[in-house]
Amino acid sequence: MVEISSVQDFVDLLAEAGDRLVVVEFFATWCAACKAMYPRVIELCKENPEIVFAKVKFEDNKVICKAMGVKALPFFQFYRGADGRLASFSASLKKFPLVEEALEAGLAPRCQLGDPKGADEFGRFRPRPLEMRPWRNELESKAETAPVE
């Protein structure tokens, strides 16, 4: 599990993950629900080596937590490549199935557009290139404007 300790770490992690699913857990050492969830999260890490798991410690990263809308702990966010953020929610041990469902949804196969050479069939309505990392600018701007407590 990768530890995120700055906005730059967060941005770099998402960029380096490419099209892989990324699960970010926001936690605090004083949070009983976080402690209860930890063994289950570690179990998921071991069972799913194709997924990038990361953690953000609330006490040391309040700016990131505020910028990302974390209001309760433990808090999970799921990202995947150009799709950006897929899910974002708080979950206790009792609601752990939500985490598992989000994992399954994030790993589900996605539609692929055909080879760009075949785009001629669109005529003048050619698909435009997508912004591959729409979340990067959003995250950086939120982090810059978030007040430090």
PDB file of C-alpha atoms in Angstrom:
ATOM      1  CA  MET A   1       0.000   0.000   0.000  1.00  0.00           C
ATOM      2  CA  VAL A   2       1.411   3.360  -1.060  1.00  0.00           C
ATOM      3  CA  GLU A   3       1.434   6.169   1.494  1.00  0.00           C
ATOM      4  CA  ILE A   4       0.438   9.584   0.141  1.00  0.00           C
ATOM      5  CA  SER A   5       1.935  12.493   2.054  1.00  0.00           C
ATOM      6  CA  SER A   6       1.467  15.429  -0.330  1.00  0.00           C
ATOM      7  CA  VAL A   7      -0.720  16.695  -3.154  1.00  0.00           C
ATOM      8  CA  GLN A   8       2.153  15.962  -5.537  1.00  0.00           C
ATOM      9  CA  ASP A   9       2.291  12.343  -4.298  1.00  0.00           C
ATOM     10  CA  PHE A  10      -1.444  12.064  -4.997  1.00  0.00           C
ATOM     11  CA  VAL A  11      -1.165  13.506  -8.509  1.00  0.00           C
ATOM     12  CA  ASP A  12       1.905  11.386  -9.322  1.00  0.00           C
ATOM     13  CA  LEU A  13       0.258   8.195  -8.077  1.00  0.00           C
ATOM     14  CA  LEU A  14      -2.811   8.702 -10.250  1.00  0.00           C
ATOM     15  CA  ALA A  15      -0.700   9.614 -13.279  1.00  0.00           C
ATOM     16  CA  GLU A  16       1.630   6.621 -12.864  1.00  0.00           C
ATOM     17  CA  ALA A  17      -1.266   4.204 -12.358  1.00  0.00           C
ATOM     18  CA  GLY A  18      -2.349   4.753 -15.946  1.00  0.00           C
ATOM     19  CA  ASP A  19      -5.490   2.733 -16.595  1.00  0.00           C
ATOM     20  CA  ARG A  20      -5.203   0.630 -13.432  1.00  0.00           C
ATOM     21  CA  LEU A  21      -7.814   0.923 -10.706  1.00  0.00           C
ATOM     22  CA  VAL A  22      -6.618   3.036  -7.767  1.00  0.00           C
ATOM     23  CA  VAL A  23      -8.202   2.773  -4.320  1.00  0.00           C
ATOM     24  CA  VAL A  24      -7.360   5.523  -1.831  1.00  0.00           C
ATOM     25  CA  GLU A  25      -8.214   5.088   1.843  1.00  0.00           C
ATOM     26  CA  PHE A  26      -8.312   8.168   4.068  1.00  0.00           C
ATOM     27  CA  PHE A  27      -7.771   7.188   7.717  1.00  0.00           C
ATOM     28  CA  ALA A  28      -6.692   8.430  11.144  1.00  0.00           C
ATOM     29  CA  THR A  29      -4.738   6.611  13.837  1.00  0.00           C
ATOM     30  CA  TRP A  30      -7.328   7.591  16.472  1.00  0.00           C
ATOM     31  CA  CYS A  31     -10.262   6.304  14.370  1.00  0.00           C
ATOM     32  CA  ALA A  32     -11.691   3.037  15.755  1.00  0.00           C
ATOM     33  CA  ALA A  33     -13.549   2.263  12.507  1.00  0.00           C
ATOM     34  CA  CYS A  34     -10.301   2.771  10.545  1.00  0.00           C
ATOM     35  CA  LYS A  35      -8.491   0.325  12.822  1.00  0.00           C
ATOM     36  CA  ALA A  36     -11.291  -2.215  12.414  1.00  0.00           C
ATOM     37  CA  MET A  37     -11.199  -1.882   8.601  1.00  0.00           C
ATOM     38  CA  TYR A  38      -7.421  -2.123   8.283  1.00  0.00           C
ATOM     39  CA  PRO A  39      -7.108  -5.962   8.231  1.00  0.00           C
ATOM     40  CA  ARG A  40      -9.849  -6.210   5.574  1.00  0.00           C
ATOM     41  CA  VAL A  41      -8.193  -3.542   3.420  1.00  0.00           C
ATOM     42  CA  ILE A  42      -4.823  -5.335   3.678  1.00  0.00           C
ATOM     43  CA  GLU A  43      -6.576  -8.557   2.679  1.00  0.00           C
ATOM     44  CA  LEU A  44      -7.969  -6.806  -0.429  1.00  0.00           C
ATOM     45  CA  CYS A  45      -4.458  -5.564  -1.278  1.00  0.00           C
ATOM     46  CA  LYS A  46      -3.089  -9.099  -1.198  1.00  0.00           C
ATOM     47  CA  GLU A  47      -6.003 -10.545  -3.177  1.00  0.00           C
ATOM     48  CA  ASN A  48      -5.850  -7.850  -5.892  1.00  0.00           C
ATOM     49  CA  PRO A  49      -2.234  -7.126  -6.901  1.00  0.00           C
ATOM     50  CA  GLU A  50      -3.459  -5.526 -10.145  1.00  0.00           C
ATOM     51  CA  ILE A  51      -5.056  -2.695  -8.127  1.00  0.00           C
ATOM     52  CA  VAL A  52      -3.050   0.232  -6.759  1.00  0.00           C
ATOM     53  CA  PHE A  53      -3.923   0.764  -3.093  1.00  0.00           C
ATOM     54  CA  ALA A  54      -2.940   3.983  -1.334  1.00  0.00           C
ATOM     55  CA  LYS A  55      -3.584   5.569   2.031  1.00  0.00           C
ATOM     56  CA  VAL A  56      -3.755   9.153   3.247  1.00  0.00           C
ATOM     57  CA  LYS A  57      -3.257   9.802   6.958  1.00  0.00           C
ATOM     58  CA  PHE A  58      -5.745  12.465   8.035  1.00  0.00           C
ATOM     59  CA  GLU A  59      -3.603  13.929  10.822  1.00  0.00           C
ATOM     60  CA  ASP A  60      -0.721  14.686   8.451  1.00  0.00           C
ATOM     61  CA  ASN A  61      -2.704  15.634   5.338  1.00  0.00           C
ATOM     62  CA  LYS A  62      -5.663  17.802   6.322  1.00  0.00           C
ATOM     63  CA  VAL A  63      -5.278  19.955   3.203  1.00  0.00           C
ATOM     64  CA  ILE A  64      -5.609  16.935   0.900  1.00  0.00           C
ATOM     65  CA  CYS A  65      -8.525  15.552   2.915  1.00  0.00           C
ATOM     66  CA  LYS A  66     -10.384  18.861   2.793  1.00  0.00           C
ATOM     67  CA  ALA A  67      -9.688  19.315  -0.920  1.00  0.00           C
ATOM     68  CA  MET A  68     -10.975  15.813  -1.639  1.00  0.00           C
ATOM     69  CA  GLY A  69     -14.191  16.295   0.342  1.00  0.00           C
ATOM     70  CA  VAL A  70     -13.406  13.853   3.148  1.00  0.00           C
ATOM     71  CA  LYS A  71     -15.983  14.435   5.882  1.00  0.00           C
ATOM     72  CA  ALA A  72     -15.950  11.095   7.725  1.00  0.00           C
ATOM     73  CA  LEU A  73     -13.382   8.365   8.316  1.00  0.00           C
ATOM     74  CA  PRO A  74     -12.561   5.874   6.996  1.00  0.00           C
ATOM     75  CA  PHE A  75     -13.206   7.322   3.550  1.00  0.00           C
ATOM     76  CA  PHE A  76     -12.555   5.629   0.213  1.00  0.00           C
ATOM     77  CA  GLN A  77     -12.075   6.962  -3.297  1.00  0.00           C
ATOM     78  CA  PHE A  78     -11.763   4.905  -6.464  1.00  0.00           C
ATOM     79  CA  TYR A  79     -10.048   6.184  -9.621  1.00  0.00           C
ATOM     80  CA  ARG A  80      -9.364   4.684 -13.023  1.00  0.00           C
ATOM     81  CA  GLY A  81      -7.356   6.343 -15.781  1.00  0.00           C
ATOM     82  CA  ALA A  82      -9.188   8.792 -17.996  1.00  0.00           C
ATOM     83  CA  ASP A  83     -12.456   7.982 -16.218  1.00  0.00           C
ATOM     84  CA  GLY A  84     -11.191   9.889 -13.187  1.00  0.00           C
ATOM     85  CA  ARG A  85     -12.991   9.348  -9.899  1.00  0.00           C
ATOM     86  CA  LEU A  86     -15.420   6.436 -10.069  1.00  0.00           C
ATOM     87  CA  ALA A  87     -16.671   6.399  -6.481  1.00  0.00           C
ATOM     88  CA  SER A  88     -16.212   8.256  -3.216  1.00  0.00           C
ATOM     89  CA  PHE A  89     -17.766   7.294   0.123  1.00  0.00           C
ATOM     90  CA  SER A  90     -17.282   6.583   3.805  1.00  0.00           C
ATOM     91  CA  ALA A  91     -17.617   2.979   4.951  1.00  0.00           C
ATOM     92  CA  SER A  92     -17.366   1.230   8.293  1.00  0.00           C
ATOM     93  CA  LEU A  93     -16.690  -2.472   8.769  1.00  0.00           C
ATOM     94  CA  LYS A  94     -20.442  -3.077   8.671  1.00  0.00           C
ATOM     95  CA  LYS A  95     -20.585  -1.389   5.246  1.00  0.00           C
ATOM     96  CA  PHE A  96     -17.478  -3.147   3.896  1.00  0.00           C
ATOM     97  CA  PRO A  97     -19.529  -4.745   1.086  1.00  0.00           C
ATOM     98  CA  LEU A  98     -19.707  -1.226  -0.440  1.00  0.00           C
ATOM     99  CA  VAL A  99     -15.926  -1.295  -0.840  1.00  0.00           C
ATOM    100  CA  GLU A 100     -16.060  -4.742  -2.449  1.00  0.00           C
ATOM    101  CA  GLU A 101     -18.848  -3.644  -4.819  1.00  0.00           C
ATOM    102  CA  ALA A 102     -16.886  -0.554  -5.848  1.00  0.00           C
ATOM    103  CA  LEU A 103     -13.854  -2.762  -6.524  1.00  0.00           C
ATOM    104  CA  GLU A 104     -15.894  -5.062  -8.745  1.00  0.00           C
ATOM    105  CA  ALA A 105     -17.396  -2.128 -10.625  1.00  0.00           C
ATOM    106  CA  GLY A 106     -13.974  -0.524 -11.082  1.00  0.00           C
ATOM    107  CA  LEU A 107     -12.492  -3.744 -12.440  1.00  0.00           C
ATOM    108  CA  ALA A 108     -15.367  -4.403 -14.844  1.00  0.00           C
ATOM    109  CA  PRO A 109     -14.364  -4.464 -18.518  1.00  0.00           C
ATOM    110  CA  ARG A 110     -14.951  -1.225 -20.368  1.00  0.00           C
ATOM    111  CA  CYS A 111     -15.938  -0.551 -23.929  1.00  0.00           C
ATOM    112  CA  GLN A 112     -13.053   0.186 -26.246  1.00  0.00           C
ATOM    113  CA  LEU A 113     -13.265   2.497 -29.204  1.00  0.00           C
ATOM    114  CA  GLY A 114     -12.017   0.968 -32.411  1.00  0.00           C
ATOM    115  CA  ASP A 115      -8.762   1.693 -34.141  1.00  0.00           C
ATOM    116  CA  PRO A 116      -8.559   5.422 -35.000  1.00  0.00           C
ATOM    117  CA  LYS A 117      -7.889   4.413 -38.620  1.00  0.00           C
ATOM    118  CA  GLY A 118     -11.537   3.345 -38.802  1.00  0.00           C
ATOM    119  CA  ALA A 119     -12.711   6.795 -37.710  1.00  0.00           C
ATOM    120  CA  ASP A 120     -13.244   7.766 -41.359  1.00  0.00           C
ATOM    121  CA  GLU A 121     -16.724   6.295 -41.134  1.00  0.00           C
ATOM    122  CA  PHE A 122     -17.623   9.246 -38.892  1.00  0.00           C
ATOM    123  CA  GLY A 123     -17.034  11.631 -41.773  1.00  0.00           C
ATOM    124  CA  ARG A 124     -16.880  15.206 -40.566  1.00  0.00           C
ATOM    125  CA  PHE A 125     -18.023  14.134 -37.086  1.00  0.00           C
ATOM    126  CA  ARG A 126     -14.654  12.771 -36.005  1.00  0.00           C
ATOM    127  CA  PRO A 127     -14.239  12.055 -32.317  1.00  0.00           C
ATOM    128  CA  ARG A 128     -12.165  14.674 -30.529  1.00  0.00           C
ATOM    129  CA  PRO A 129      -9.283  13.619 -28.264  1.00  0.00           C
ATOM    130  CA  LEU A 130     -10.254  13.375 -24.611  1.00  0.00           C
ATOM    131  CA  GLU A 131      -8.462  15.160 -21.810  1.00  0.00           C
ATOM    132  CA  MET A 132      -6.770  12.129 -20.266  1.00  0.00           C
ATOM    133  CA  ARG A 133      -6.353  13.481 -16.771  1.00  0.00           C
ATOM    134  CA  PRO A 134      -9.311  15.769 -15.996  1.00  0.00           C
ATOM    135  CA  TRP A 135      -8.928  15.201 -12.249  1.00  0.00           C
ATOM    136  CA  ARG A 136      -5.350  16.565 -12.129  1.00  0.00           C
ATOM    137  CA  ASN A 137      -6.272  20.234 -12.597  1.00  0.00           C
ATOM    138  CA  GLU A 138      -9.242  19.885 -10.250  1.00  0.00           C
ATOM    139  CA  LEU A 139      -7.128  18.330  -7.497  1.00  0.00           C
ATOM    140  CA  GLU A 140      -4.288  20.822  -7.849  1.00  0.00           C
ATOM    141  CA  SER A 141      -6.615  23.838  -7.791  1.00  0.00           C
ATOM    142  CA  LYS A 142      -8.515  22.536  -4.743  1.00  0.00           C
ATOM    143  CA  ALA A 143      -5.275  21.902  -2.870  1.00  0.00           C
ATOM    144  CA  GLU A 144      -3.965  25.387  -3.655  1.00  0.00           C
ATOM    145  CA  THR A 145      -7.097  27.101  -2.351  1.00  0.00           C
ATOM    146  CA  ALA A 146      -7.760  24.881   0.688  1.00  0.00           C
ATOM    147  CA  PRO A 147      -6.902  26.678   3.946  1.00  0.00           C
ATOM    148  CA  VAL A 148      -4.446  24.892   6.224  1.00  0.00           C
ATOM    149  CA  GLU A 149      -5.822  24.210   9.674  1.00  0.00           C
TER     150      GLU A 149
END
